[in-house]
Amino acid sequence: LYKNYKNRAYHFAYLDSIKDFSNNKLVAIANLMDIASYFNRGWNYDFTKECVGYSIAYYKFVEEPHYSVIEIVNSVYTYYGNPIFKNEADAQYVIDNPNFRNILDKIFK
């Protein structure tokens, strides 16, 4: 994802050097994928199990918009390619960590 963004940004925007990718949603998704991969340590989700894993969601159409961890259950949810965490606590840690807030905001807001 990082390489694809750099190549496309150069060709379409004709930029000689691109140093800051922090405002790009594609890069933010790649960052969240890296974070999930770090926490999962080689674990791969299995969509045939009842509990597939945990994902981060943003509820914006409520009185107080907020991030939340949702359990991806194969009988209820359709998996759309969001990064999946093996443990609920890991996904909650990402939400609670201020160092990751910019990444989440780029993806969800």
Short mmCIF file of N, CA and C in Angstrom, two decimals:
data_model
loop_
_atom_site.label_atom_id
_atom_site.label_comp_id
_atom_site.label_asym_id
_atom_site.label_seq_id
_atom_site.Cartn_x
_atom_site.Cartn_y
_atom_site.Cartn_z
N LEU A 1 0.82 -1.20 0.00
CA LEU A 1 0.00 0.00 0.00
C LEU A 1 0.86 1.25 0.00
N TYR A 2 1.92 1.26 0.81
CA TYR A 2 2.78 2.43 0.86
C TYR A 2 3.41 2.70 -0.50
N LYS A 3 3.95 1.64 -1.10
CA LYS A 3 4.62 1.78 -2.39
C LYS A 3 3.63 2.23 -3.47
N ASN A 4 2.44 1.65 -3.47
CA ASN A 4 1.43 2.02 -4.45
C ASN A 4 1.07 3.49 -4.31
N TYR A 5 0.91 3.97 -3.08
CA TYR A 5 0.56 5.37 -2.88
C TYR A 5 1.69 6.28 -3.38
N LYS A 6 2.91 5.95 -3.05
CA LYS A 6 4.04 6.78 -3.48
C LYS A 6 4.10 6.85 -5.01
N ASN A 7 3.95 5.71 -5.66
CA ASN A 7 4.01 5.68 -7.12
C ASN A 7 2.87 6.48 -7.74
N ARG A 8 1.66 6.30 -7.24
CA ARG A 8 0.50 7.00 -7.81
C ARG A 8 0.59 8.50 -7.53
N ALA A 9 1.02 8.85 -6.33
CA ALA A 9 1.11 10.27 -5.99
C ALA A 9 2.13 10.96 -6.89
N TYR A 10 3.21 10.28 -7.19
CA TYR A 10 4.23 10.89 -8.04
C TYR A 10 3.71 11.05 -9.47
N HIS A 11 3.08 10.01 -10.00
CA HIS A 11 2.63 10.06 -11.39
C HIS A 11 1.45 10.99 -11.61
N PHE A 12 0.51 11.02 -10.67
CA PHE A 12 -0.68 11.83 -10.87
C PHE A 12 -0.53 13.26 -10.39
N ALA A 13 0.28 13.48 -9.37
CA ALA A 13 0.44 14.83 -8.84
C ALA A 13 1.72 15.49 -9.36
N TYR A 14 2.57 14.70 -10.00
CA TYR A 14 3.84 15.20 -10.52
C TYR A 14 4.67 15.87 -9.44
N LEU A 15 4.75 15.23 -8.30
CA LEU A 15 5.55 15.75 -7.20
C LEU A 15 6.95 15.18 -7.29
N ASP A 16 7.95 16.03 -7.14
CA ASP A 16 9.33 15.56 -7.18
C ASP A 16 9.70 14.79 -5.92
N SER A 17 9.20 15.24 -4.79
CA SER A 17 9.47 14.49 -3.56
C SER A 17 8.25 14.55 -2.67
N ILE A 18 7.92 13.41 -2.13
CA ILE A 18 6.77 13.32 -1.23
C ILE A 18 7.32 12.88 0.11
N LYS A 19 7.24 13.74 1.09
CA LYS A 19 7.81 13.43 2.38
C LYS A 19 6.77 13.10 3.44
N ASP A 20 5.58 13.65 3.32
CA ASP A 20 4.57 13.48 4.37
C ASP A 20 3.32 12.85 3.77
N PHE A 21 3.05 11.60 4.18
CA PHE A 21 1.88 10.89 3.71
C PHE A 21 0.78 10.86 4.78
N SER A 22 0.93 11.65 5.83
CA SER A 22 0.05 11.54 6.99
C SER A 22 -1.39 11.94 6.70
N ASN A 23 -1.65 12.67 5.62
CA ASN A 23 -3.01 13.09 5.33
C ASN A 23 -3.73 12.15 4.38
N ASN A 24 -3.16 11.01 4.09
CA ASN A 24 -3.76 10.09 3.13
C ASN A 24 -4.43 8.93 3.83
N LYS A 25 -5.68 8.65 3.46
CA LYS A 25 -6.45 7.58 4.06
C LYS A 25 -5.84 6.21 3.75
N LEU A 26 -5.34 6.02 2.55
CA LEU A 26 -4.72 4.75 2.17
C LEU A 26 -3.53 4.42 3.07
N VAL A 27 -2.71 5.41 3.34
CA VAL A 27 -1.55 5.20 4.20
C VAL A 27 -2.01 4.93 5.63
N ALA A 28 -3.06 5.62 6.08
CA ALA A 28 -3.58 5.38 7.43
C ALA A 28 -4.09 3.94 7.56
N ILE A 29 -4.76 3.43 6.54
CA ILE A 29 -5.23 2.04 6.57
C ILE A 29 -4.04 1.08 6.61
N ALA A 30 -3.02 1.37 5.83
CA ALA A 30 -1.81 0.54 5.86
C ALA A 30 -1.17 0.57 7.24
N ASN A 31 -1.16 1.74 7.88
CA ASN A 31 -0.62 1.84 9.24
C ASN A 31 -1.43 0.98 10.21
N LEU A 32 -2.76 1.03 10.12
CA LEU A 32 -3.59 0.23 11.01
C LEU A 32 -3.39 -1.27 10.74
N MET A 33 -3.19 -1.62 9.49
CA MET A 33 -2.89 -3.02 9.16
C MET A 33 -1.57 -3.45 9.81
N ASP A 34 -0.57 -2.57 9.78
CA ASP A 34 0.72 -2.87 10.42
C ASP A 34 0.55 -3.03 11.94
N ILE A 35 -0.24 -2.15 12.52
CA ILE A 35 -0.48 -2.22 13.97
C ILE A 35 -1.17 -3.53 14.32
N ALA A 36 -2.21 -3.89 13.57
CA ALA A 36 -2.92 -5.15 13.83
C ALA A 36 -1.98 -6.35 13.66
N SER A 37 -1.15 -6.29 12.64
CA SER A 37 -0.20 -7.38 12.40
C SER A 37 0.77 -7.53 13.57
N TYR A 38 1.22 -6.41 14.11
CA TYR A 38 2.13 -6.44 15.26
C TYR A 38 1.44 -7.11 16.46
N PHE A 39 0.23 -6.69 16.76
CA PHE A 39 -0.48 -7.26 17.91
C PHE A 39 -0.86 -8.72 17.68
N ASN A 40 -1.19 -9.08 16.46
CA ASN A 40 -1.63 -10.45 16.17
C ASN A 40 -0.48 -11.44 16.09
N ARG A 41 0.72 -10.98 15.88
CA ARG A 41 1.94 -11.81 15.86
C ARG A 41 1.78 -13.09 15.03
N GLY A 42 1.38 -12.94 13.78
CA GLY A 42 1.28 -14.08 12.89
C GLY A 42 -0.06 -14.80 12.89
N TRP A 43 -0.95 -14.41 13.78
CA TRP A 43 -2.28 -15.02 13.83
C TRP A 43 -3.08 -14.59 12.61
N ASN A 44 -3.82 -15.51 12.02
CA ASN A 44 -4.70 -15.21 10.90
C ASN A 44 -6.13 -15.56 11.31
N TYR A 45 -7.04 -14.67 11.01
CA TYR A 45 -8.43 -14.92 11.37
C TYR A 45 -8.98 -16.09 10.58
N ASP A 46 -10.00 -16.71 11.13
CA ASP A 46 -10.68 -17.83 10.48
C ASP A 46 -12.17 -17.51 10.43
N PHE A 47 -12.65 -17.15 9.25
CA PHE A 47 -14.04 -16.71 9.11
C PHE A 47 -15.04 -17.85 9.26
N THR A 48 -14.56 -19.09 9.41
CA THR A 48 -15.48 -20.21 9.63
C THR A 48 -15.81 -20.38 11.11
N LYS A 49 -15.05 -19.75 12.00
CA LYS A 49 -15.33 -19.82 13.43
C LYS A 49 -16.41 -18.82 13.79
N GLU A 50 -17.11 -19.07 14.87
CA GLU A 50 -18.18 -18.16 15.30
C GLU A 50 -17.65 -16.75 15.56
N CYS A 51 -16.56 -16.66 16.34
CA CYS A 51 -15.93 -15.36 16.57
C CYS A 51 -14.72 -15.24 15.66
N VAL A 52 -14.82 -14.37 14.69
CA VAL A 52 -13.73 -14.20 13.72
C VAL A 52 -12.60 -13.39 14.34
N GLY A 53 -12.92 -12.39 15.12
CA GLY A 53 -11.95 -11.52 15.75
C GLY A 53 -12.62 -10.21 16.14
N TYR A 54 -11.82 -9.17 16.29
CA TYR A 54 -12.34 -7.88 16.75
C TYR A 54 -11.87 -6.78 15.81
N SER A 55 -12.74 -5.84 15.56
CA SER A 55 -12.44 -4.74 14.67
C SER A 55 -12.78 -3.42 15.37
N ILE A 56 -12.23 -2.35 14.86
CA ILE A 56 -12.50 -1.02 15.39
C ILE A 56 -13.58 -0.38 14.53
N ALA A 57 -14.57 0.21 15.18
CA ALA A 57 -15.65 0.89 14.48
C ALA A 57 -15.76 2.31 15.04
N TYR A 58 -16.31 3.19 14.23
CA TYR A 58 -16.55 4.56 14.66
C TYR A 58 -18.04 4.85 14.52
N TYR A 59 -18.65 5.19 15.64
CA TYR A 59 -20.07 5.52 15.65
C TYR A 59 -20.20 7.03 15.59
N LYS A 60 -20.57 7.56 14.42
CA LYS A 60 -20.64 9.01 14.28
C LYS A 60 -22.05 9.55 14.29
N PHE A 61 -23.05 8.73 14.14
CA PHE A 61 -24.43 9.19 14.13
C PHE A 61 -25.10 8.96 15.48
N VAL A 62 -24.39 9.31 16.53
CA VAL A 62 -24.91 9.22 17.88
C VAL A 62 -24.65 10.55 18.57
N GLU A 63 -25.23 10.72 19.74
CA GLU A 63 -25.09 12.01 20.44
C GLU A 63 -23.62 12.35 20.70
N GLU A 64 -22.86 11.37 21.14
CA GLU A 64 -21.43 11.56 21.36
C GLU A 64 -20.66 10.56 20.49
N PRO A 65 -20.18 11.00 19.32
CA PRO A 65 -19.43 10.08 18.45
C PRO A 65 -18.24 9.47 19.20
N HIS A 66 -17.98 8.20 18.91
CA HIS A 66 -16.89 7.52 19.61
C HIS A 66 -16.42 6.28 18.83
N TYR A 67 -15.21 5.85 19.18
CA TYR A 67 -14.66 4.60 18.67
C TYR A 67 -15.08 3.48 19.60
N SER A 68 -15.22 2.29 19.03
CA SER A 68 -15.61 1.14 19.83
C SER A 68 -15.03 -0.12 19.19
N VAL A 69 -14.86 -1.13 20.01
CA VAL A 69 -14.42 -2.44 19.51
C VAL A 69 -15.67 -3.27 19.26
N ILE A 70 -15.74 -3.89 18.10
CA ILE A 70 -16.85 -4.78 17.81
C ILE A 70 -16.33 -6.19 17.57
N GLU A 71 -17.06 -7.14 18.08
CA GLU A 71 -16.71 -8.54 17.83
C GLU A 71 -17.29 -8.93 16.48
N ILE A 72 -16.45 -9.45 15.62
CA ILE A 72 -16.90 -9.89 14.31
C ILE A 72 -17.35 -11.34 14.44
N VAL A 73 -18.64 -11.54 14.36
CA VAL A 73 -19.25 -12.86 14.50
C VAL A 73 -19.72 -13.29 13.12
N ASN A 74 -19.32 -14.47 12.68
CA ASN A 74 -19.57 -14.88 11.30
C ASN A 74 -21.05 -15.02 10.96
N SER A 75 -21.90 -15.25 11.94
CA SER A 75 -23.32 -15.40 11.64
C SER A 75 -24.06 -14.07 11.57
N VAL A 76 -23.41 -12.98 11.98
CA VAL A 76 -24.07 -11.68 12.02
C VAL A 76 -23.44 -10.68 11.05
N TYR A 77 -22.12 -10.63 11.04
CA TYR A 77 -21.41 -9.61 10.27
C TYR A 77 -20.86 -10.16 8.97
N THR A 78 -20.79 -9.31 8.01
CA THR A 78 -20.07 -9.60 6.77
C THR A 78 -18.71 -8.93 6.90
N TYR A 79 -17.68 -9.68 6.65
CA TYR A 79 -16.33 -9.13 6.77
C TYR A 79 -15.99 -8.33 5.52
N TYR A 80 -15.67 -7.06 5.69
CA TYR A 80 -15.40 -6.17 4.56
C TYR A 80 -13.93 -5.81 4.40
N GLY A 81 -13.05 -6.52 5.04
CA GLY A 81 -11.63 -6.26 4.86
C GLY A 81 -11.02 -5.32 5.88
N ASN A 82 -11.75 -4.96 6.92
CA ASN A 82 -11.17 -4.13 7.97
C ASN A 82 -10.11 -4.92 8.71
N PRO A 83 -9.08 -4.25 9.21
CA PRO A 83 -8.09 -4.98 10.01
C PRO A 83 -8.76 -5.65 11.21
N ILE A 84 -8.42 -6.91 11.42
CA ILE A 84 -9.01 -7.71 12.50
C ILE A 84 -7.94 -7.96 13.55
N PHE A 85 -8.32 -7.78 14.80
CA PHE A 85 -7.44 -8.08 15.92
C PHE A 85 -7.86 -9.40 16.55
N LYS A 86 -6.87 -10.16 16.98
CA LYS A 86 -7.14 -11.44 17.63
C LYS A 86 -7.80 -11.22 18.99
N ASN A 87 -7.34 -10.22 19.72
CA ASN A 87 -7.82 -9.97 21.07
C ASN A 87 -8.56 -8.64 21.17
N GLU A 88 -9.65 -8.65 21.89
CA GLU A 88 -10.43 -7.43 22.10
C GLU A 88 -9.59 -6.37 22.81
N ALA A 89 -8.78 -6.79 23.77
CA ALA A 89 -7.95 -5.85 24.54
C ALA A 89 -6.96 -5.10 23.64
N ASP A 90 -6.44 -5.77 22.63
CA ASP A 90 -5.49 -5.12 21.73
C ASP A 90 -6.17 -4.03 20.91
N ALA A 91 -7.36 -4.32 20.40
CA ALA A 91 -8.11 -3.32 19.63
C ALA A 91 -8.47 -2.14 20.53
N GLN A 92 -8.86 -2.42 21.77
CA GLN A 92 -9.20 -1.34 22.70
C GLN A 92 -7.96 -0.51 23.02
N TYR A 93 -6.81 -1.15 23.13
CA TYR A 93 -5.56 -0.42 23.39
C TYR A 93 -5.28 0.57 22.26
N VAL A 94 -5.50 0.15 21.02
CA VAL A 94 -5.28 1.04 19.87
C VAL A 94 -6.22 2.25 19.96
N ILE A 95 -7.46 2.01 20.34
CA ILE A 95 -8.41 3.12 20.49
C ILE A 95 -7.96 4.07 21.60
N ASP A 96 -7.53 3.54 22.71
CA ASP A 96 -7.18 4.34 23.88
C ASP A 96 -5.83 5.04 23.76
N ASN A 97 -4.96 4.55 22.90
CA ASN A 97 -3.62 5.12 22.78
C ASN A 97 -3.65 6.40 21.95
N PRO A 98 -3.28 7.53 22.53
CA PRO A 98 -3.33 8.80 21.78
C PRO A 98 -2.38 8.83 20.58
N ASN A 99 -1.36 7.98 20.60
CA ASN A 99 -0.42 7.93 19.47
C ASN A 99 -1.07 7.39 18.19
N PHE A 100 -2.16 6.65 18.33
CA PHE A 100 -2.84 6.06 17.18
C PHE A 100 -4.09 6.84 16.77
N ARG A 101 -4.45 7.87 17.51
CA ARG A 101 -5.69 8.59 17.24
C ARG A 101 -5.70 9.23 15.86
N ASN A 102 -4.58 9.79 15.43
CA ASN A 102 -4.52 10.42 14.12
C ASN A 102 -4.80 9.40 13.00
N ILE A 103 -4.28 8.21 13.16
CA ILE A 103 -4.50 7.15 12.18
C ILE A 103 -5.99 6.81 12.10
N LEU A 104 -6.61 6.60 13.27
CA LEU A 104 -8.04 6.27 13.29
C LEU A 104 -8.88 7.40 12.72
N ASP A 105 -8.53 8.63 13.06
CA ASP A 105 -9.29 9.77 12.56
C ASP A 105 -9.19 9.87 11.04
N LYS A 106 -8.04 9.60 10.48
CA LYS A 106 -7.88 9.64 9.02
C LYS A 106 -8.74 8.59 8.33
N ILE A 107 -8.89 7.45 8.96
CA ILE A 107 -9.67 6.35 8.35
C ILE A 107 -11.16 6.59 8.49
N PHE A 108 -11.59 6.95 9.69
CA PHE A 108 -13.02 6.93 9.99
C PHE A 108 -13.74 8.27 9.90
N LYS A 109 -13.02 9.37 10.01
CA LYS A 109 -13.72 10.66 10.04
C LYS A 109 -13.71 11.33 8.69
#
